[in-house]
PDB file of C-alpha atoms in Angstrom:
ATOM      1  CA  UNK A   1     150.189 123.458 145.693  1.00 97.00           C
ATOM      2  CA  UNK A   2     149.162 125.963 143.044  1.00 98.00           C
ATOM      3  CA  UNK A   3     149.608 124.856 139.412  1.00 98.00           C
ATOM      4  CA  UNK A   4     149.499 127.120 136.357  1.00 98.00           C
ATOM      5  CA  UNK A   5     148.219 125.570 133.148  1.00 98.00           C
ATOM      6  CA  UNK A   6     148.051 126.605 129.514  1.00 98.00           C
ATOM      7  CA  UNK A   7     147.614 125.106 126.082  1.00 98.00           C
ATOM      8  CA  UNK A   8     146.835 125.861 122.494  1.00 98.00           C
ATOM      9  CA  UNK A   9     143.990 124.367 120.475  1.00 98.00           C
ATOM     10  CA  UNK A  10     145.952 121.157 119.864  1.00 98.00           C
ATOM     11  CA  UNK A  11     146.452 120.581 123.570  1.00 98.00           C
ATOM     12  CA  UNK A  12     143.070 121.772 124.813  1.00 98.00           C
ATOM     13  CA  UNK A  13     141.404 118.394 125.414  1.00 98.00           C
ATOM     14  CA  UNK A  14     144.430 117.006 127.245  1.00 98.00           C
ATOM     15  CA  UNK A  15     144.782 120.172 129.341  1.00 98.00           C
ATOM     16  CA  UNK A  16     141.083 119.987 130.205  1.00 98.00           C
ATOM     17  CA  UNK A  17     141.520 116.398 131.394  1.00 98.00           C
ATOM     18  CA  UNK A  18     144.656 117.174 133.428  1.00 98.00           C
ATOM     19  CA  UNK A  19     143.030 120.227 134.980  1.00 98.00           C
ATOM     20  CA  UNK A  20     140.079 118.165 136.197  1.00 98.00           C
ATOM     21  CA  UNK A  21     142.407 115.416 137.407  1.00 98.00           C
ATOM     22  CA  UNK A  22     144.520 117.878 139.417  1.00 98.00           C
ATOM     23  CA  UNK A  23     141.477 119.665 140.820  1.00 98.00           C
ATOM     24  CA  UNK A  24     140.039 116.329 141.964  1.00 98.00           C
ATOM     25  CA  UNK A  25     143.337 115.619 143.739  1.00 98.00           C
ATOM     26  CA  UNK A  26     143.094 118.894 145.645  1.00 98.00           C
ATOM     27  CA  UNK A  27     145.506 121.053 143.680  1.00 98.00           C
ATOM     28  CA  UNK A  28     144.629 124.675 143.000  1.00 98.00           C
ATOM     29  CA  UNK A  29     144.794 125.211 139.228  1.00 98.00           C
ATOM     30  CA  UNK A  30     145.139 128.573 137.506  1.00 98.00           C
ATOM     31  CA  UNK A  31     144.110 128.164 133.860  1.00 98.00           C
ATOM     32  CA  UNK A  32     145.684 130.673 131.474  1.00 98.00           C
ATOM     33  CA  UNK A  33     143.849 129.313 128.419  1.00 97.00           C
ATOM     34  CA  UNK A  34     143.065 128.589 125.736  1.00 98.00           C
ATOM     35  CA  UNK A  35     139.534 127.528 126.546  1.00 98.00           C
ATOM     36  CA  UNK A  36     138.443 125.730 123.374  1.00 97.00           C
ATOM     37  CA  UNK A  37     139.727 124.055 120.202  1.00 97.00           C
ATOM     38  CA  UNK A  38     139.667 127.151 117.993  1.00 97.00           C
ATOM     39  CA  UNK A  39     143.024 127.767 116.312  1.00 97.00           C
ATOM     40  CA  UNK A  40     145.247 130.054 118.388  1.00 97.00           C
ATOM     41  CA  UNK A  41     148.886 130.894 119.051  1.00 97.00           C
ATOM     42  CA  UNK A  42     150.545 128.827 121.797  1.00 97.00           C
ATOM     43  CA  UNK A  43     153.050 131.564 122.823  1.00 98.00           C
ATOM     44  CA  UNK A  44     150.207 133.748 124.081  1.00 97.00           C
ATOM     45  CA  UNK A  45     149.134 131.153 126.633  1.00 98.00           C
ATOM     46  CA  UNK A  46     152.343 129.289 127.507  1.00 98.00           C
ATOM     47  CA  UNK A  47     154.076 132.578 128.345  1.00 98.00           C
ATOM     48  CA  UNK A  48     151.386 133.560 130.864  1.00 98.00           C
ATOM     49  CA  UNK A  49     151.471 130.196 132.625  1.00 98.00           C
ATOM     50  CA  UNK A  50     155.269 130.280 132.748  1.00 98.00           C
ATOM     51  CA  UNK A  51     155.368 133.850 134.044  1.00 98.00           C
ATOM     52  CA  UNK A  52     153.065 132.777 136.876  1.00 98.00           C
ATOM     53  CA  UNK A  53     155.681 130.206 137.923  1.00 98.00           C
ATOM     54  CA  UNK A  54     158.572 132.631 137.486  1.00 97.00           C
ATOM     55  CA  UNK A  55     156.867 135.289 139.617  1.00 98.00           C
ATOM     56  CA  UNK A  56     155.978 132.823 142.372  1.00 98.00           C
ATOM     57  CA  UNK A  57     152.236 133.184 141.803  1.00 98.00           C
ATOM     58  CA  UNK A  58     152.190 129.442 141.092  1.00 98.00           C
ATOM     59  CA  UNK A  59     154.447 126.671 142.384  1.00 98.00           C
ATOM     60  CA  UNK A  60     154.661 124.637 139.184  1.00 98.00           C
ATOM     61  CA  UNK A  61     153.262 124.758 135.667  1.00 98.00           C
ATOM     62  CA  UNK A  62     151.908 122.412 133.018  1.00 99.00           C
ATOM     63  CA  UNK A  63     151.782 123.452 129.360  1.00 98.00           C
ATOM     64  CA  UNK A  64     150.383 121.424 126.468  1.00 98.00           C
ATOM     65  CA  UNK A  65     150.286 121.678 122.693  1.00 98.00           C
ATOM     66  CA  UNK A  66     150.156 119.083 119.926  1.00 98.00           C
ATOM     67  CA  UNK A  67     153.796 118.010 120.283  1.00 98.00           C
ATOM     68  CA  UNK A  68     154.815 119.847 123.461  1.00 98.00           C
ATOM     69  CA  UNK A  69     157.762 121.346 121.613  1.00 98.00           C
ATOM     70  CA  UNK A  70     156.391 124.829 120.968  1.00 98.00           C
ATOM     71  CA  UNK A  71     155.112 125.395 124.496  1.00 98.00           C
ATOM     72  CA  UNK A  72     158.384 124.123 125.981  1.00 98.00           C
ATOM     73  CA  UNK A  73     160.383 126.572 123.865  1.00 98.00           C
ATOM     74  CA  UNK A  74     158.170 129.442 124.985  1.00 98.00           C
ATOM     75  CA  UNK A  75     158.303 128.420 128.645  1.00 98.00           C
ATOM     76  CA  UNK A  76     162.086 128.275 128.602  1.00 97.00           C
ATOM     77  CA  UNK A  77     162.265 131.881 127.356  1.00 96.00           C
ATOM     78  CA  UNK A  78     160.849 133.045 130.708  1.00 97.00           C
ATOM     79  CA  UNK A  79     163.551 133.800 133.287  1.00 94.00           C
ATOM     80  CA  UNK A  80     163.558 131.375 136.155  1.00 95.00           C
ATOM     81  CA  UNK A  81     161.636 128.700 134.301  1.00 97.00           C
ATOM     82  CA  UNK A  82     163.098 125.289 133.654  1.00 98.00           C
ATOM     83  CA  UNK A  83     160.620 123.509 131.423  1.00 98.00           C
ATOM     84  CA  UNK A  84     160.986 119.901 130.349  1.00 98.00           C
ATOM     85  CA  UNK A  85     159.077 118.102 127.629  1.00 98.00           C
ATOM     86  CA  UNK A  86     158.194 114.702 129.067  1.00 98.00           C
ATOM     87  CA  UNK A  87     156.713 111.758 127.224  1.00 98.00           C
ATOM     88  CA  UNK A  88     156.742 109.324 130.141  1.00 98.00           C
ATOM     89  CA  UNK A  89     156.853 109.286 133.940  1.00 98.00           C
ATOM     90  CA  UNK A  90     160.566 108.401 134.057  1.00 98.00           C
ATOM     91  CA  UNK A  91     161.442 111.596 132.169  1.00 98.00           C
ATOM     92  CA  UNK A  92     159.258 113.580 134.596  1.00 98.00           C
ATOM     93  CA  UNK A  93     161.010 112.019 137.577  1.00 98.00           C
ATOM     94  CA  UNK A  94     164.484 112.620 136.192  1.00 98.00           C
ATOM     95  CA  UNK A  95     163.853 116.248 135.256  1.00 98.00           C
ATOM     96  CA  UNK A  96     162.611 116.975 138.762  1.00 98.00           C
ATOM     97  CA  UNK A  97     165.455 115.060 140.458  1.00 98.00           C
ATOM     98  CA  UNK A  98     168.273 116.414 138.300  1.00 98.00           C
ATOM     99  CA  UNK A  99     167.043 119.662 136.712  1.00 98.00           C
ATOM    100  CA  UNK A 100     164.574 120.922 139.319  1.00 98.00           C
ATOM    101  CA  UNK A 101     162.200 121.601 136.431  1.00 98.00           C
ATOM    102  CA  UNK A 102     159.299 123.782 137.459  1.00 98.00           C
ATOM    103  CA  UNK A 103     157.196 123.584 134.287  1.00 98.00           C
ATOM    104  CA  UNK A 104     156.128 120.372 132.575  1.00 99.00           C
ATOM    105  CA  UNK A 105     155.384 120.289 128.841  1.00 99.00           C
ATOM    106  CA  UNK A 106     153.462 117.497 127.148  1.00 98.00           C
ATOM    107  CA  UNK A 107     152.314 116.777 123.609  1.00 98.00           C
ATOM    108  CA  UNK A 108     148.709 115.695 123.136  1.00 98.00           C
ATOM    109  CA  UNK A 109     149.669 113.803 119.973  1.00 98.00           C
ATOM    110  CA  UNK A 110     151.933 111.487 121.982  1.00 98.00           C
ATOM    111  CA  UNK A 111     150.451 111.415 125.492  1.00 98.00           C
ATOM    112  CA  UNK A 112     146.977 110.055 126.251  1.00 98.00           C
ATOM    113  CA  UNK A 113     144.950 110.883 129.355  1.00 98.00           C
ATOM    114  CA  UNK A 114     146.141 107.948 131.464  1.00 98.00           C
ATOM    115  CA  UNK A 115     149.790 108.516 130.598  1.00 98.00           C
ATOM    116  CA  UNK A 116     149.418 112.249 131.272  1.00 98.00           C
ATOM    117  CA  UNK A 117     148.122 111.481 134.758  1.00 98.00           C
ATOM    118  CA  UNK A 118     151.149 109.316 135.552  1.00 98.00           C
ATOM    119  CA  UNK A 119     153.533 111.936 134.157  1.00 98.00           C
ATOM    120  CA  UNK A 120     151.920 114.751 136.143  1.00 98.00           C
ATOM    121  CA  UNK A 121     151.844 112.648 139.318  1.00 98.00           C
ATOM    122  CA  UNK A 122     155.540 111.873 139.034  1.00 98.00           C
ATOM    123  CA  UNK A 123     156.428 115.471 138.177  1.00 98.00           C
ATOM    124  CA  UNK A 124     154.565 116.875 141.166  1.00 98.00           C
ATOM    125  CA  UNK A 125     155.678 114.255 143.686  1.00 98.00           C
ATOM    126  CA  UNK A 126     159.408 114.101 142.923  1.00 98.00           C
ATOM    127  CA  UNK A 127     161.837 116.283 144.860  1.00 98.00           C
ATOM    128  CA  UNK A 128     165.024 117.872 143.532  1.00 97.00           C
ATOM    129  CA  UNK A 129     168.143 115.964 144.656  1.00 95.00           C
ATOM    130  CA  UNK A 130     170.428 118.988 144.913  1.00 93.00           C
ATOM    131  CA  UNK A 131     174.105 118.112 145.374  1.00 93.00           C
ATOM    132  CA  UNK A 132     176.034 117.945 142.116  1.00 94.00           C
ATOM    133  CA  UNK A 133     172.855 118.900 140.262  1.00 96.00           C
ATOM    134  CA  UNK A 134     172.705 122.264 142.042  1.00 96.00           C
ATOM    135  CA  UNK A 135     176.114 123.147 140.633  1.00 95.00           C
ATOM    136  CA  UNK A 136     174.757 122.535 137.149  1.00 95.00           C
ATOM    137  CA  UNK A 137     171.637 124.578 137.775  1.00 94.00           C
ATOM    138  CA  UNK A 138     173.803 127.424 139.028  1.00 95.00           C
ATOM    139  CA  UNK A 139     175.587 127.381 135.667  1.00 94.00           C
ATOM    140  CA  UNK A 140     172.257 127.525 133.835  1.00 91.00           C
ATOM    141  CA  UNK A 141     171.178 130.460 135.999  1.00 91.00           C
ATOM    142  CA  UNK A 142     174.449 132.248 135.242  1.00 92.00           C
ATOM    143  CA  UNK A 143     173.817 131.828 131.502  1.00 90.00           C
ATOM    144  CA  UNK A 144     170.312 133.170 131.925  1.00 88.00           C
ATOM    145  CA  UNK A 145     171.609 136.226 133.782  1.00 87.00           C
ATOM    146  CA  UNK A 146     174.309 136.837 131.145  1.00 87.00           C
ATOM    147  CA  UNK A 147     171.622 137.096 128.450  1.00 65.00           C
ATOM    148  CA  UNK A 148     173.930 135.836 125.733  1.00 62.00           C
TER     149      UNK A 148
END
């Protein structure tokens, strides 16, 4: 599985840890930056990682900033992306099962390295349930296509 990743300066250390963790587990990681803790603008990086998922270049994405809020907003502006901000593994499981989320957002202020590993593991290992949830996703896709 190919995973896109991005962060801003506030999420850099957590992204660095997750990237190494995923690489050690055999995932292919495409890192869209940032690459240090110098102040930067999260939209520049989160958009690239999300576009890689939308285009099919990557299977899933992980974006990180201080709270996870900014990168999740950016990711959800990209057509075809369903990004969920998750603060625990249960949220990651539910967003995969019910929303078929394809990008995970986390906040470095609230998620430590060990918790991030459990969240990422659950996000990447949980399958979409389909069924009644597909009907709901179809409605989201219709809204996206309508460009309201």
